[in-house]
PDB file of C-alpha atoms in Angstrom:
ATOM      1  CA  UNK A   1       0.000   0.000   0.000  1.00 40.00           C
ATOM      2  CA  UNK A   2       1.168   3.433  -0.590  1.00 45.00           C
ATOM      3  CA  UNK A   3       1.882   5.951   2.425  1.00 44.00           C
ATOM      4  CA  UNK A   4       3.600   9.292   2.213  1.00 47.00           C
ATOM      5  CA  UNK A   5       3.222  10.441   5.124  1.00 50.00           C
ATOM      6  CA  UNK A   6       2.411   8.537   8.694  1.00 49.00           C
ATOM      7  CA  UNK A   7      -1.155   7.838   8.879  1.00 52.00           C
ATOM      8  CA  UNK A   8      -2.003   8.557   5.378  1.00 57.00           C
ATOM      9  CA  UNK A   9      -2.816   5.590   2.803  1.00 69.00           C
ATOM     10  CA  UNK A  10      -3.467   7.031  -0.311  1.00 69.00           C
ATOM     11  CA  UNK A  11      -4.839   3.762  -2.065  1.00 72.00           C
ATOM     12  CA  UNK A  12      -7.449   3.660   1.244  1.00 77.00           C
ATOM     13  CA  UNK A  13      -8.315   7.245   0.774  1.00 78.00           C
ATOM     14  CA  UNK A  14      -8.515   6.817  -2.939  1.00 76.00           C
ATOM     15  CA  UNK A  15     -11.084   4.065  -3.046  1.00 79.00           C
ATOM     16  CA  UNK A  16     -13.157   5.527  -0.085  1.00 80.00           C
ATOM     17  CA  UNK A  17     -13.977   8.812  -2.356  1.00 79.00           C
ATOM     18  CA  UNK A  18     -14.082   6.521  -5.830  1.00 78.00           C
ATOM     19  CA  UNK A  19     -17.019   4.426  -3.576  1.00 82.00           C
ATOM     20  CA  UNK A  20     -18.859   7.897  -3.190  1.00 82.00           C
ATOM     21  CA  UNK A  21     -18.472   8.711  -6.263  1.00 80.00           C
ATOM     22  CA  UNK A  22     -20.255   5.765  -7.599  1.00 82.00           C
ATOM     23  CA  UNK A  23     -22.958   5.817  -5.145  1.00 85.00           C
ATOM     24  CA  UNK A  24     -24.105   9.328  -6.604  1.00 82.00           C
ATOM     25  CA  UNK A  25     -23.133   8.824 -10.514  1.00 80.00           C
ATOM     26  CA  UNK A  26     -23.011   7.099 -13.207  1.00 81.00           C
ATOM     27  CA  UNK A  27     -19.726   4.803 -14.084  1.00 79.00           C
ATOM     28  CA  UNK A  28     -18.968   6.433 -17.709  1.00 77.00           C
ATOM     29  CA  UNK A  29     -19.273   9.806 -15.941  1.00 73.00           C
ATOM     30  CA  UNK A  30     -16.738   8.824 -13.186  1.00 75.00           C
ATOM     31  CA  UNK A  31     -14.432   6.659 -15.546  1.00 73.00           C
ATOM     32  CA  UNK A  32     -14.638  10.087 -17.813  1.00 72.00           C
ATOM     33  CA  UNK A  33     -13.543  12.522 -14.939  1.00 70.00           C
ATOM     34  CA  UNK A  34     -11.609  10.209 -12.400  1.00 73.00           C
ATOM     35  CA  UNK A  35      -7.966   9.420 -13.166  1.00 74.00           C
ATOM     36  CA  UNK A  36      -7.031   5.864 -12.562  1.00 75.00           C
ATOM     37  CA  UNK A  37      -5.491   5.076  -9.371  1.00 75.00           C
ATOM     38  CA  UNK A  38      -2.173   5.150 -10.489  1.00 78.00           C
ATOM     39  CA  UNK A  39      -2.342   8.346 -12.387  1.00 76.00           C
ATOM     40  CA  UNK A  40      -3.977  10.155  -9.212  1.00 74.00           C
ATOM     41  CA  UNK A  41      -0.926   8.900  -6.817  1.00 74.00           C
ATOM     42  CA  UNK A  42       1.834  10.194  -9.181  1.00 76.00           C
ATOM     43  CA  UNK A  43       0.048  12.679  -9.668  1.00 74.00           C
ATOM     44  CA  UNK A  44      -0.143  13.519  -5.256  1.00 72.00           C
ATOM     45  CA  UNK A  45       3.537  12.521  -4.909  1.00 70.00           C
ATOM     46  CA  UNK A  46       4.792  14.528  -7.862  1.00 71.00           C
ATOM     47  CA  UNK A  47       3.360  17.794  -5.980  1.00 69.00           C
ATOM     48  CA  UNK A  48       4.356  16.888  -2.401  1.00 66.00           C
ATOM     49  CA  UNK A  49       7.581  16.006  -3.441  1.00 64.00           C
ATOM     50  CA  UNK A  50       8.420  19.337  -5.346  1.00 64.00           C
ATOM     51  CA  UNK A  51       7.373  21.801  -2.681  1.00 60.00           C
ATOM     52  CA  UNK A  52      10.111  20.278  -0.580  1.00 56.00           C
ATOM     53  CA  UNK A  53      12.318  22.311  -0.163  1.00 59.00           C
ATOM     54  CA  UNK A  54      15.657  20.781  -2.290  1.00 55.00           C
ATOM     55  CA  UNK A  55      19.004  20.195  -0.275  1.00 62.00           C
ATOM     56  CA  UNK A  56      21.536  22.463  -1.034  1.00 61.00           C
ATOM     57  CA  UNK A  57      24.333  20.480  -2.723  1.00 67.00           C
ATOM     58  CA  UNK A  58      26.808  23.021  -2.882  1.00 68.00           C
ATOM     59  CA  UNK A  59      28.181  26.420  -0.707  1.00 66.00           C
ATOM     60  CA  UNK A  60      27.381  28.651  -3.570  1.00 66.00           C
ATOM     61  CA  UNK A  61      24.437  27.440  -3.671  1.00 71.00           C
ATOM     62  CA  UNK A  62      24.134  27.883   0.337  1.00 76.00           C
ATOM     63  CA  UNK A  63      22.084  30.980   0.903  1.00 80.00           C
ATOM     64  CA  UNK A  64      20.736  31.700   4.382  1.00 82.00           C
ATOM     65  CA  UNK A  65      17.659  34.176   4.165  1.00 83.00           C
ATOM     66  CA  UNK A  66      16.866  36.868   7.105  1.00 86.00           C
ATOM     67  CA  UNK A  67      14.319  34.255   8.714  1.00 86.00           C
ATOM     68  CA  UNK A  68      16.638  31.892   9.049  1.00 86.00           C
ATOM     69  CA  UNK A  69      19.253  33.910  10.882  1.00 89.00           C
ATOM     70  CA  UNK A  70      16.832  34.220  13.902  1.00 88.00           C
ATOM     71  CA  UNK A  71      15.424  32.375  16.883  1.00 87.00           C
ATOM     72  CA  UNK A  72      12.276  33.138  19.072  1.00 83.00           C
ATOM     73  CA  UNK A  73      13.637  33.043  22.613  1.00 76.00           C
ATOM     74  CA  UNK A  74      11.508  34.554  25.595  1.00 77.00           C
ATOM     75  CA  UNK A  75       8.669  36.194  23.044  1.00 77.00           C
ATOM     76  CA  UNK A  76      11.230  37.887  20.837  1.00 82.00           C
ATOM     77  CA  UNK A  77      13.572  37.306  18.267  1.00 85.00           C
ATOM     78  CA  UNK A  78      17.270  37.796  18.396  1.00 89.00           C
ATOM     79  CA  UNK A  79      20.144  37.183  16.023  1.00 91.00           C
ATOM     80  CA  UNK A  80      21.082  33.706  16.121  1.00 92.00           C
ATOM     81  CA  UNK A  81      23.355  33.272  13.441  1.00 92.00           C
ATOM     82  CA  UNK A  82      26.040  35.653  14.515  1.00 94.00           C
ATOM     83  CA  UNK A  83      28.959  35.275  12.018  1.00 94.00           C
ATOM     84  CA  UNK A  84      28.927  34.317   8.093  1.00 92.00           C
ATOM     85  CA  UNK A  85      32.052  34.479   6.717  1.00 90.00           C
ATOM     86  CA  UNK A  86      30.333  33.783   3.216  1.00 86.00           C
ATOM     87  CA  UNK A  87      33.130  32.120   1.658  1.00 81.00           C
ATOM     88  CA  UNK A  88      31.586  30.184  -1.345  1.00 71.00           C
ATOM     89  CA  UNK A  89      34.947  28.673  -2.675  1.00 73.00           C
ATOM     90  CA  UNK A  90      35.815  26.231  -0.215  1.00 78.00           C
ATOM     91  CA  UNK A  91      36.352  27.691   3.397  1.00 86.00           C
ATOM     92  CA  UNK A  92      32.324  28.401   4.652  1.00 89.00           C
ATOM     93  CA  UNK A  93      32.037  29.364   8.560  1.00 92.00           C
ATOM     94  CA  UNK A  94      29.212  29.978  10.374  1.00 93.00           C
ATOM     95  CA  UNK A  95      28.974  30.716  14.085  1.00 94.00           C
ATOM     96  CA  UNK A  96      25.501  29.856  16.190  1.00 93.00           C
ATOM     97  CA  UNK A  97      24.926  31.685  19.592  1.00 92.00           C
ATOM     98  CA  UNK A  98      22.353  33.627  21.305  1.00 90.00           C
ATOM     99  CA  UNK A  99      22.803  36.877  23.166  1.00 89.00           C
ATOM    100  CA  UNK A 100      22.690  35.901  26.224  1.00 88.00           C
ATOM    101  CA  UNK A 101      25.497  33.126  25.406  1.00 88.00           C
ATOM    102  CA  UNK A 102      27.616  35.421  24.071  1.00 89.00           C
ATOM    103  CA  UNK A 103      27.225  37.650  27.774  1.00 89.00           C
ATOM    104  CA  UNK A 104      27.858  34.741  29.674  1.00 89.00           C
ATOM    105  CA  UNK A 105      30.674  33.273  27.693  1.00 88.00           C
ATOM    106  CA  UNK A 106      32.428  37.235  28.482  1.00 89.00           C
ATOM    107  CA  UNK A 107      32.325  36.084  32.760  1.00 89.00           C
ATOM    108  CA  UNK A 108      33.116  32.322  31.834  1.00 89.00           C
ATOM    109  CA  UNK A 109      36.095  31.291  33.935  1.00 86.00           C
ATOM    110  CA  UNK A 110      37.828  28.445  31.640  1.00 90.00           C
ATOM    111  CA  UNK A 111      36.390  28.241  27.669  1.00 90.00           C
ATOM    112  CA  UNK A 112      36.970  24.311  26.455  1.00 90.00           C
ATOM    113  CA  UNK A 113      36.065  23.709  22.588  1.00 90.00           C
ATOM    114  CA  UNK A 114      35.253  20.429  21.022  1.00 91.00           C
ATOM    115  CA  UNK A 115      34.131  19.379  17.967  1.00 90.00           C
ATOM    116  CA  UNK A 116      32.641  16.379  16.004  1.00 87.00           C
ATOM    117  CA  UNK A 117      32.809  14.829  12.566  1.00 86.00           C
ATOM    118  CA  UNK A 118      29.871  12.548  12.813  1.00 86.00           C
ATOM    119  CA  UNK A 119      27.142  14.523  12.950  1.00 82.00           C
ATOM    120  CA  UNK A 120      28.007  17.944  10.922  1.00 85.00           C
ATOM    121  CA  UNK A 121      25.106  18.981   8.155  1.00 81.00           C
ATOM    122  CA  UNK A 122      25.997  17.148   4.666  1.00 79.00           C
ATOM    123  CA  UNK A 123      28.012  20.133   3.362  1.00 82.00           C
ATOM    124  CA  UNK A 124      30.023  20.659   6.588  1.00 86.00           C
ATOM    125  CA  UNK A 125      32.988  18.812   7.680  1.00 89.00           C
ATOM    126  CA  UNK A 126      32.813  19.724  11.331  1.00 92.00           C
ATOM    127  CA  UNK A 127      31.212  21.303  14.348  1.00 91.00           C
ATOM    128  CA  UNK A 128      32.825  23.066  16.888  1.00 93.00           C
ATOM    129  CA  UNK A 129      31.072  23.312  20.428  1.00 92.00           C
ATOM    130  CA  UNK A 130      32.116  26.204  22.475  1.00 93.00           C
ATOM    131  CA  UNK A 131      31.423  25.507  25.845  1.00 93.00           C
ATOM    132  CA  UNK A 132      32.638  28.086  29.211  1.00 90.00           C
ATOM    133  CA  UNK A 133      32.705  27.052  32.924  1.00 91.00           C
ATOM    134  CA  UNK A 134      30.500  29.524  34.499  1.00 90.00           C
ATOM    135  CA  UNK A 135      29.451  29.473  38.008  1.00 90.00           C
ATOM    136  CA  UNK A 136      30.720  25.777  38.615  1.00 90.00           C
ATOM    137  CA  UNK A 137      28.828  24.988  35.549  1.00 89.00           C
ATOM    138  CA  UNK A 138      29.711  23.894  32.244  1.00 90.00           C
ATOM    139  CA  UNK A 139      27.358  25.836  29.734  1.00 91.00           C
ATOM    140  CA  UNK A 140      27.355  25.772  26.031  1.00 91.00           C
ATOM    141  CA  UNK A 141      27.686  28.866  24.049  1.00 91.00           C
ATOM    142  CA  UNK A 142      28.308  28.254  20.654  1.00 92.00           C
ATOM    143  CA  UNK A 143      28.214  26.113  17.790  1.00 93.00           C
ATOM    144  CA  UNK A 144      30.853  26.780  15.014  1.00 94.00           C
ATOM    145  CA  UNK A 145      29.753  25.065  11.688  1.00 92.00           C
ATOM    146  CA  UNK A 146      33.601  24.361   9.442  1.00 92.00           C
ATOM    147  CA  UNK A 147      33.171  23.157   6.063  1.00 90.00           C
ATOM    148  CA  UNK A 148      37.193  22.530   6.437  1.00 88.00           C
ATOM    149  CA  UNK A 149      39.573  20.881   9.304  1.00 87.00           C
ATOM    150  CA  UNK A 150      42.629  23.829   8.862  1.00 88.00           C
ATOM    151  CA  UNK A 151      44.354  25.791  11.042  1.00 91.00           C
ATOM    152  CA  UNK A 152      43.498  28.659   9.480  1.00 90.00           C
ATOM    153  CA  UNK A 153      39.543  28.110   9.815  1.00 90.00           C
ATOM    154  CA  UNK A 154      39.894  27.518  13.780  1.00 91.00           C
ATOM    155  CA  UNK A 155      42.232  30.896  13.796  1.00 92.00           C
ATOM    156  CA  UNK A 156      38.863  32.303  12.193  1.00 93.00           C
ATOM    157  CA  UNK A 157      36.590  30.895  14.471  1.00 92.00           C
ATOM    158  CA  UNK A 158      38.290  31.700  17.697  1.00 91.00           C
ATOM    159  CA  UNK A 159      39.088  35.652  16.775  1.00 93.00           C
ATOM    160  CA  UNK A 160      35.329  35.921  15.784  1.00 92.00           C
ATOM    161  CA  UNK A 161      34.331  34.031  19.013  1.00 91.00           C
ATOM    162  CA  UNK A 162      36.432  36.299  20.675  1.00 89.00           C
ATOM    163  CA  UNK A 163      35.116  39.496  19.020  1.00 91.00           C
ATOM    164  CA  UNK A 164      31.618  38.327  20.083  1.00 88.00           C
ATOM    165  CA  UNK A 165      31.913  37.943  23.326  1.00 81.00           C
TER     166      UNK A 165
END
C-alpha cells in the first residue's frame, strides 16, 4: 500500500472517495472525470515532493535568508546566526549563539572547545562546540559550523568568538 506520510494511505483514501463517487453517478461519468489510481498517486507525490524544499548540494548554492538567521527566545527574536564568513569557494564558517550566550561566555572562567565529525550537516565537515565554565557549571555557548579541518579556519573561528563575546 502506498503511504507518504504517517497515517495517510493514499490507495485507502482513494477508493473511499471513488465508492462515493459511484454511489451518486453514473460509471462512464466517473471513468470520464476520475484518473485511474495510479495516475492520481503520481500525480499527489509529484506535488508533495516538489514543494520540498531541495538540499543544497553546494556552498554557492548555500544561501541563508533573514528568517533563518533568527530564533524566538523569551517572546522575541534575536540574532542567532552571529557570524557568516560567506566564503563560497571552499572555506564556509558559520557561528551559532544567542545573546545571552555570548554575555555569559564574556564572565566564563575556563572556555573548552570540542568538535565532532559525525554529525556535521551534509556540506560541513565539522562542528565546533564552544562551551565556558561559568558558576561551577559547564554551559554551552556556541556552535561553530567548518566546512574545512585547517588551522586557518579555527584561527577564524576563535578571533570571531572572541570578538563576540
Amino acid at each position: 500500500m502506498a503511504e507518504c506520510e504517517k497515517g495517510f494511505n493514499f490507495c485507502y483514501s482513494y477508493n473511499c472517495l471513488l465508492q462515493e463517487l459511484q454511489s451518486k453517478y453514473e460509471s462512464r461519468s466517473i471513468a470520464e472525470f476520475w484518473p485511474s489510481e495510479t495516475t492520481a498517486r503520481n500525480t499527489c507525490y509529484h506535488i508533495f515532493y516538489s514543494r520540498k524544499e531541495v538540499e543544497c548540494r553546494s556552498f554557492a548554492n548555500l544561501e541563508i535568508n533573514e528568517q533563518q538567521k533568527y530564533i524566538t527566545l523569551n517572546n522575541g527574536r534575536q540574532l542567532f546566526l552571529k557570524y557568516d564568513n560567506m566564503n563560497k569557494s571552499g572555506n564556509r564558517i558559520l557561528i551559532f549563539m544567542s545573546d545571552i550566550s555570548s554575555e555569559i561566555l564574556e564572565k566564563s572562567e575556563e572556555i573548552h572547545m570540542d568538535g565532532t565529525f559525525k554529525y556535521a550537516p551534509g556540506l560541513f565537515y565539522q562542528i565546533l562546540g564552544v562551551h565556558g565554565v561559568y558558576k561551577n557549571f559547564v554551559l554551552p555557548f556556541a556552535f561553530i559550523f567548518l566546512e574545512k579541518k585547517e588551522a586557518g579556519s579555527y584561527y577564524e573561528s576563535l578571533e570571531q568568538i572572541k570578538r563576540l563575546s
